Structure formats: structure tokens, C-alpha cells
Amino acid sequence: MIKFNDLLAENKLIEKEIKDAMSKVVDSGWYILGNEVEKFEEEFADYCNTKYCVGVGNGLEALHLILRAYDIGEGDEVIIPANTYIATALAVSYTGAKPVLVEPYERTYNINPDLIEEKINSQTKAILPVHLYGQPADMDPINKIAKKYNLKVVEDAAQAHGALYKNKKAGSLGDAAGFSFYPTKNLGALGDAGAVTTNDKELADKIRTLRNYGSHKRYYNKYKGFNSRLDEMQAAVLRVKLKHLDDWNNERKEMANIYLDNINNEDLVLPYVPDWANPVWHLFVVKSKNRDELQNYLLENNIKTKIHYPIPLHLQEAYNNMDFDKGMFFLSEKISKKILSLPFWIGMEKKSIKFVCQVINNLK
């Protein structure tokens, strides 16, 4: 059986480094907001070419705390892609603001900047593009619109660690960015973890306070804050993995190229990469008008796949209070019925990728 993902295979590659780092934390006797978090924040900020990084509990909280720190709340609106994981919308909802959905480009699955301006009104406070599947959104027109209307730009970079947009790193393309280090990410912890990157010192300082009960000084609480801290153990693991991230991203590119060069089936639409994008291939996603048949066929041939994501955001029961109707975001619905994520992980053998291609090509 070819797994869809194999985290154990990735972690085995650097098992000793991980265990040594974790033992160091155990032996230190300091487990919350200590040296490992501080060092990781410095190293990840440097990696993303930003001045500041603030470690938080997870990717959702990274986005949520950015919006909170920008005082976005009740009565405000934030523009997000209609084609995204629910966490993007939840970050907006947690502030009391309203997520406003915009359809994607069909070829890249990322938000279509040409459709943003018509959604802007006096309540709009920010645009929150997502770098979906590891490919950066088209940021120049988004930033141009934001500047015109004095809006914040917050990147959802949860799947884009190391991705480049016109040779600039994801995480440095807007006012701030939220990263997830969920174990399946390109840079994954051994549990939940996240971070904010920014060049805005005031924002970084406020998020550091908000993540720690709103406390800027022990037992002195400036804000009604949250408990959303990156812990020492996860920071130590992330510091180890960050050293390998570029090599692993390059491996992902090689794997993607094997798929691109060897899949030859007219029923499939392969991923499209614009000239200005250098994706990190968090997922390898194809489209097929016979997606369910393809998925079942692959499973019959001992190949596991997944769908990212099967139910569009506007059709989720969690948002049935917003009067979204089926067909309102037709393109996102269309995409959700056709996409399929193929097996893809660090350590996956080339012969396994070629076998997946062969099985796909044999489907008539």
C-alpha cells in the first residue's frame, strides 16, 4: 500500500537530532517561553526575511492574533478566498468580524485579485490571501488594492514555508503572515504549533502580549489575552527541522517534477505554476472530471489519496448563519468536485511515484 503521507519516514531521517533537541529541553527544566522559542523566532524571522517572528500555539491562532492585534472586530469585514480550509474563515470569525469570500483563479486555486475590489466597502479592514497547496497567491495586485483602500494584508502562509513570489519569501509579502507547523506541513512540529512573521514591531510586541494572557509583565495584564504560546519542546523540534527545510523543499520539487513528467492521462489536469511563482509543493493536486472514479481506482491499486477540500467553505454547516446558497461560489464548488491530492511526502521513493503515474496512465 502506498500511503498518502508518512510522517514517520520524514522524522526517521533526523531522529537522533530530534531526540537530542528534545532531551536538551527536558534537561533544561524550562518548558514555556524560554531559550528554544526565542532562538526559533530569531531563526525563522531570518529565514522569512522579516524582522520579527512570534511563536504561537497553532496556525489558526497566528491569523486570529494578527487580526486581534490590528483591532479588527465586530462590524468589520475581512476578504478571504472562497477556496480555502475553514481555519482561514475561523480566524476572522473569532474576532467578531465577517469573512467576505472571493472566488479563486481556476488554474492556481488561489484568490483572484480581479474580484477583490468589488467586495470592498467601508467595513473592510483587511485582505487575507492564502498560499494554497504551497503556491503563493498573486500578491502585487493584492497589495496595490490594499494600499489604495488603506487595508491590511495578512498572509495565510500555513502551507507555504519557503515559497517564493517574485523571489520574495512567503511570510514577508504583506503586513504580517500566519504560519502553521502542524505535523504534515513542510515545516512540521510533533504537535500543534504556529508563528506570526512581520516587519511591524508594534504588531509583534502586541501579539507577544496577547499570546500570554495579555500580560506584558508577570501578573500585569494589558489586554484580555489568550493562552497561545509555542512551547519549548516544539520550538526545539522546529529548530532542527528548519535546518533541513530547503533541502526537503527541493526534494518536493523533484517529486513534483516526476509526477509532471510522467503523468500522461487526458482526463487529468496537472498543477499550473505561473512564471513568478516558486512553490514548495505542500501538496500535489490534480483535477479530474471523474475524480471519485479515479480515487476509487487508485485505492483498488493500493494507492491512498485525499481531497483538499471536499466541501467548500460557504457550504459548511458552521457558516449556515451567513445565508450562503449553493451555487453562490460556483467555481469553488466546481473545483471541490474535481480535485484530488496524490501521495506526497519526504522520503517517498521515486519508484513509488512512478508507479502512481503508471497506474493513472493505465486508467482509460
XYZ file of C-alpha atoms in Angstrom:
364
model
C 0.000 0.000 0.000
C 1.323 3.432 -0.950
C 0.365 5.802 1.856
C -0.870 9.309 1.180
C 1.619 10.645 3.718
C 4.239 9.130 6.009
C 5.393 11.406 8.818
C 7.404 8.639 10.419
C 9.563 8.307 7.310
C 10.411 12.031 7.423
C 11.153 12.101 11.140
C 13.278 8.946 10.958
C 15.681 10.797 8.673
C 16.673 13.108 11.525
C 15.588 11.023 14.505
C 18.780 11.496 16.526
C 18.788 15.272 16.010
C 15.174 15.495 17.152
C 15.695 13.321 20.223
C 18.839 15.215 21.211
C 16.984 18.521 20.947
C 14.062 17.220 22.998
C 16.378 15.818 25.675
C 18.059 19.200 25.919
C 14.686 20.781 26.704
C 13.857 18.124 29.307
C 17.213 18.639 30.994
C 16.840 22.429 30.992
C 13.882 22.439 33.379
C 12.346 25.358 31.419
C 9.375 24.444 29.228
C 7.408 27.609 28.337
C 8.733 30.745 26.571
C 12.394 30.014 27.058
C 15.580 29.883 25.008
C 14.309 27.455 22.346
C 11.323 29.635 21.473
C 13.461 32.765 21.424
C 16.068 31.172 19.158
C 13.474 29.684 16.817
C 11.765 33.071 16.495
C 15.091 34.641 15.516
C 15.924 31.873 13.054
C 12.510 31.710 11.390
C 12.308 35.505 11.060
C 15.714 35.398 9.359
C 14.536 32.543 7.105
C 11.444 34.508 6.024
C 13.417 37.742 5.605
C 11.338 39.550 8.219
C 12.384 41.487 11.296
C 10.145 39.658 13.743
C 8.642 36.246 14.424
C 6.318 35.415 17.324
C 5.687 31.772 18.154
C 2.082 30.856 18.997
C 0.007 27.762 19.660
C -1.074 26.937 16.091
C -1.709 28.387 12.646
C -5.304 29.383 13.334
C -4.216 31.373 16.375
C -1.455 33.014 14.344
C -4.049 34.503 11.987
C -6.530 35.235 14.771
C -3.979 37.106 16.899
C -2.812 39.188 13.927
C -6.366 40.343 13.285
C -6.946 40.989 17.010
C -3.731 42.954 17.240
C -4.906 45.123 14.346
C -8.115 45.802 16.341
C -10.326 44.088 13.773
C -13.621 43.040 15.338
C -17.392 43.442 15.429
C -18.765 45.280 12.413
C -15.594 44.814 10.366
C -15.069 42.685 7.267
C -12.054 40.723 6.050
C -11.740 39.474 2.470
C -10.643 35.845 2.145
C -10.609 33.211 -0.620
C -13.756 31.156 -1.069
C -11.478 28.206 -1.839
C -9.611 27.555 1.405
C -9.568 25.488 4.573
C -12.051 26.631 7.216
C -9.277 27.883 9.540
C -8.884 30.998 7.380
C -12.507 31.949 7.957
C -12.489 30.933 11.614
C -9.641 33.338 12.324
C -11.868 36.159 11.086
C -14.962 34.888 12.888
C -13.124 34.612 16.215
C -12.615 38.384 16.186
C -16.328 39.008 15.593
C -15.649 40.280 12.079
C -17.282 38.922 8.921
C -15.383 36.811 6.380
C -16.153 38.006 2.841
C -15.477 35.374 0.200
C -13.830 35.859 -3.193
C -13.542 33.190 -5.883
C -10.115 31.845 -6.976
C -8.314 31.576 -10.249
C -9.306 28.207 -11.656
C -5.754 27.323 -12.715
C -3.916 28.137 -9.467
C -6.761 27.730 -6.920
C -5.594 30.966 -5.235
C -7.693 34.105 -4.731
C -8.390 36.114 -7.911
C -7.264 39.728 -7.292
C -9.510 40.952 -10.113
C -12.555 40.090 -7.991
C -11.417 41.700 -4.728
C -12.137 45.378 -5.294
C -15.876 44.864 -5.870
C -16.147 43.342 -2.368
C -14.589 46.334 -0.593
C -16.765 48.713 1.417
C -16.467 50.971 4.468
C -16.402 47.949 6.798
C -13.490 46.238 5.021
C -10.326 46.259 7.121
C -8.053 43.602 5.638
C -7.368 41.172 2.800
C -6.284 37.673 3.833
C -4.893 35.759 0.826
C -3.953 32.080 1.176
C -0.898 30.486 -0.447
C -2.802 27.290 -1.110
C -1.018 23.941 -1.548
C 2.354 25.703 -1.219
C 1.973 28.094 -4.169
C 1.997 31.842 -3.446
C -1.004 33.972 -4.292
C -0.533 36.833 -6.765
C 0.499 39.417 -4.175
C 1.410 42.551 -6.176
C -2.145 43.377 -7.279
C -3.447 42.451 -3.820
C -1.011 44.840 -2.134
C -1.852 47.535 -4.682
C -5.561 47.259 -3.862
C -4.821 47.261 -0.139
C -2.739 50.416 -0.430
C -5.486 52.145 -2.422
C -8.085 51.469 0.280
C -5.753 51.574 3.315
C -6.277 47.903 4.175
C -4.016 45.443 5.966
C -2.704 42.416 4.074
C -2.369 39.265 6.173
C -0.890 36.172 4.503
C -2.185 32.732 5.357
C 1.145 31.001 4.790
C 0.211 27.780 6.582
C 1.174 25.667 3.558
C 3.940 27.801 2.092
C 7.099 27.606 4.231
C 9.858 28.765 1.897
C 7.665 29.508 -1.130
C 8.793 32.406 -3.313
C 6.776 35.118 -5.036
C 8.999 37.018 -7.461
C 11.971 35.852 -5.381
C 10.472 37.111 -2.117
C 9.642 34.684 0.681
C 6.126 33.874 1.773
C 5.684 35.484 5.162
C 7.269 38.741 4.003
C 4.765 39.691 1.303
C 2.190 41.633 3.353
C 1.843 43.408 6.682
C 2.001 40.108 8.570
C 1.696 36.379 7.997
C 0.408 33.397 9.918
C 2.198 30.040 9.700
C 1.101 26.619 10.866
C 3.596 23.970 11.936
C 1.040 21.164 12.082
C 2.967 17.881 11.666
C 2.032 17.450 7.983
C 3.339 20.868 6.932
C 6.594 21.360 5.037
C 7.993 22.589 8.345
C 6.089 20.461 10.831
C 6.334 20.117 14.605
C 5.499 16.976 16.575
C 2.176 18.525 17.598
C 0.340 21.812 17.164
C 2.442 24.947 16.716
C 2.354 28.207 14.785
C 4.005 31.579 14.290
C 3.496 35.133 13.084
C 6.053 36.907 10.904
C 6.075 40.662 10.329
C 8.232 43.764 9.961
C 5.850 45.692 12.230
C 7.443 45.961 15.696
C 4.278 47.307 17.325
C 2.281 44.371 15.980
C 4.892 41.829 17.091
C 5.019 43.286 20.597
C 1.242 43.238 20.894
C 0.987 39.624 19.731
C 3.653 38.601 22.252
C 1.419 40.100 24.915
C -1.854 38.692 23.544
C -0.461 35.144 23.294
C 0.392 35.166 27.012
C -2.927 36.101 28.678
C -2.459 39.719 27.614
C 0.436 40.003 30.038
C 3.407 42.194 29.143
C 4.840 41.777 32.651
C 4.207 38.896 35.036
C 0.801 39.337 36.724
C 0.212 42.652 34.891
C -2.340 42.218 32.115
C -2.585 44.915 29.467
C -5.226 43.145 27.354
C -7.830 40.423 27.672
C -5.455 37.989 26.067
C -5.205 34.317 25.211
C -3.142 31.268 26.071
C -1.475 30.601 22.720
C 2.224 30.025 23.264
C 4.668 27.999 21.207
C 6.177 25.642 23.783
C 9.865 24.892 24.211
C 9.673 21.280 23.044
C 8.014 22.118 19.719
C 10.361 25.057 19.190
C 13.344 22.759 19.697
C 11.999 20.297 17.106
C 11.274 23.123 14.672
C 14.798 24.490 15.042
C 16.147 21.107 13.975
C 13.771 20.784 11.037
C 14.312 24.355 9.845
C 17.921 23.412 9.036
C 16.600 20.789 6.612
C 13.671 22.755 5.166
C 15.315 23.995 1.961
C 16.667 20.545 1.153
C 13.268 18.992 1.795
C 11.522 21.632 -0.310
C 13.949 20.855 -3.131
C 13.104 17.176 -2.732
C 9.422 18.042 -3.013
C 10.136 19.916 -6.256
C 11.931 16.859 -7.651
C 8.985 14.665 -6.683
C 6.535 17.087 -8.283
C 8.575 17.083 -11.475
C 8.406 13.283 -11.621
C 4.625 13.489 -11.457
C 4.529 16.303 -14.029
C 6.842 14.489 -16.438
C 5.284 11.043 -16.138
C 1.514 11.500 -15.829
C 0.013 11.116 -19.278
C -3.736 10.879 -18.969
C -6.012 13.264 -20.842
C -8.593 13.094 -18.068
C -6.237 14.780 -15.612
C -5.385 18.473 -15.309
C -1.939 18.877 -13.743
C -0.932 21.751 -11.449
C -0.200 25.085 -13.102
C 2.688 27.252 -11.903
C 2.905 30.917 -13.027
C 6.313 32.254 -14.098
C 6.571 34.419 -10.986
C 5.917 31.582 -8.533
C 8.342 29.148 -6.955
C 6.069 26.822 -4.986
C 7.139 24.402 -2.258
C 4.627 21.714 -3.217
C 2.955 21.147 0.136
C 0.510 19.020 -1.838
C 0.404 17.702 -5.396
C -3.165 18.279 -6.547
C -4.653 17.156 -9.852
C -8.112 17.674 -11.304
C -10.340 15.102 -12.938
C -13.939 15.298 -14.075
C -14.129 11.677 -12.917
C -12.450 12.346 -9.573
C -14.392 9.826 -7.467
C -13.827 7.087 -10.027
C -10.128 7.939 -10.109
C -9.828 7.900 -6.328
C -11.560 4.530 -6.046
C -9.448 3.101 -8.864
C -6.233 4.217 -7.152
C -7.364 2.704 -3.858
C -8.101 -0.586 -5.626
C -4.481 -0.446 -6.735
C -3.282 0.144 -3.172
C -2.716 3.888 -3.565
C -4.190 6.227 -0.966
C -5.230 9.766 -1.849
C -7.062 12.674 -0.172
C -9.251 15.620 -1.171
C -8.216 19.128 -0.118
C -11.023 20.147 0.326
C -14.275 18.239 -0.391
C -16.778 20.782 0.988
C -16.449 24.455 0.017
C -16.319 26.939 2.866
C -19.676 28.548 2.081
C -21.433 25.165 2.245
C -20.045 24.202 5.643
C -22.721 23.835 8.335
C -20.641 26.070 10.615
C -21.438 29.017 8.316
C -25.101 28.346 7.585
C -25.950 31.537 9.521
C -24.440 33.645 6.730
C -27.104 32.856 4.140
C -24.717 31.301 1.688
C -26.514 29.383 -1.050
C -25.367 26.519 -3.201
C -24.106 27.926 -6.483
C -23.151 31.276 -4.945
C -19.467 30.451 -5.374
C -19.753 28.243 -8.409
C -16.059 27.971 -9.221
C -15.098 26.871 -5.700
C -17.844 24.239 -5.820
C -16.648 23.065 -9.234
C -13.061 22.749 -8.008
C -14.093 20.824 -4.883
C -15.720 18.153 -7.053
C -12.651 17.626 -9.250
C -9.505 17.913 -7.120
C -7.501 15.002 -5.785
C -4.236 15.074 -3.809
C -1.764 12.357 -4.771
C 0.692 10.624 -2.386
C 3.470 13.029 -1.451
C 5.944 13.021 1.440
C 9.604 13.424 2.270
C 11.319 10.071 1.815
C 8.824 8.766 -0.749
C 10.743 6.628 -3.223
C 10.877 7.673 -6.863
C 9.747 4.215 -7.945
C 6.582 4.669 -5.852
C 5.830 7.994 -7.556
C 6.387 6.426 -10.971
C 4.119 3.536 -10.012
C 1.340 6.006 -9.154
C 1.878 7.634 -12.560
C 1.764 4.268 -14.298
C -1.490 3.303 -12.618
C -3.034 6.659 -13.533
C -1.894 6.323 -17.130
C -3.426 2.869 -17.354
C -6.865 4.201 -16.454
C -8.929 4.546 -19.627
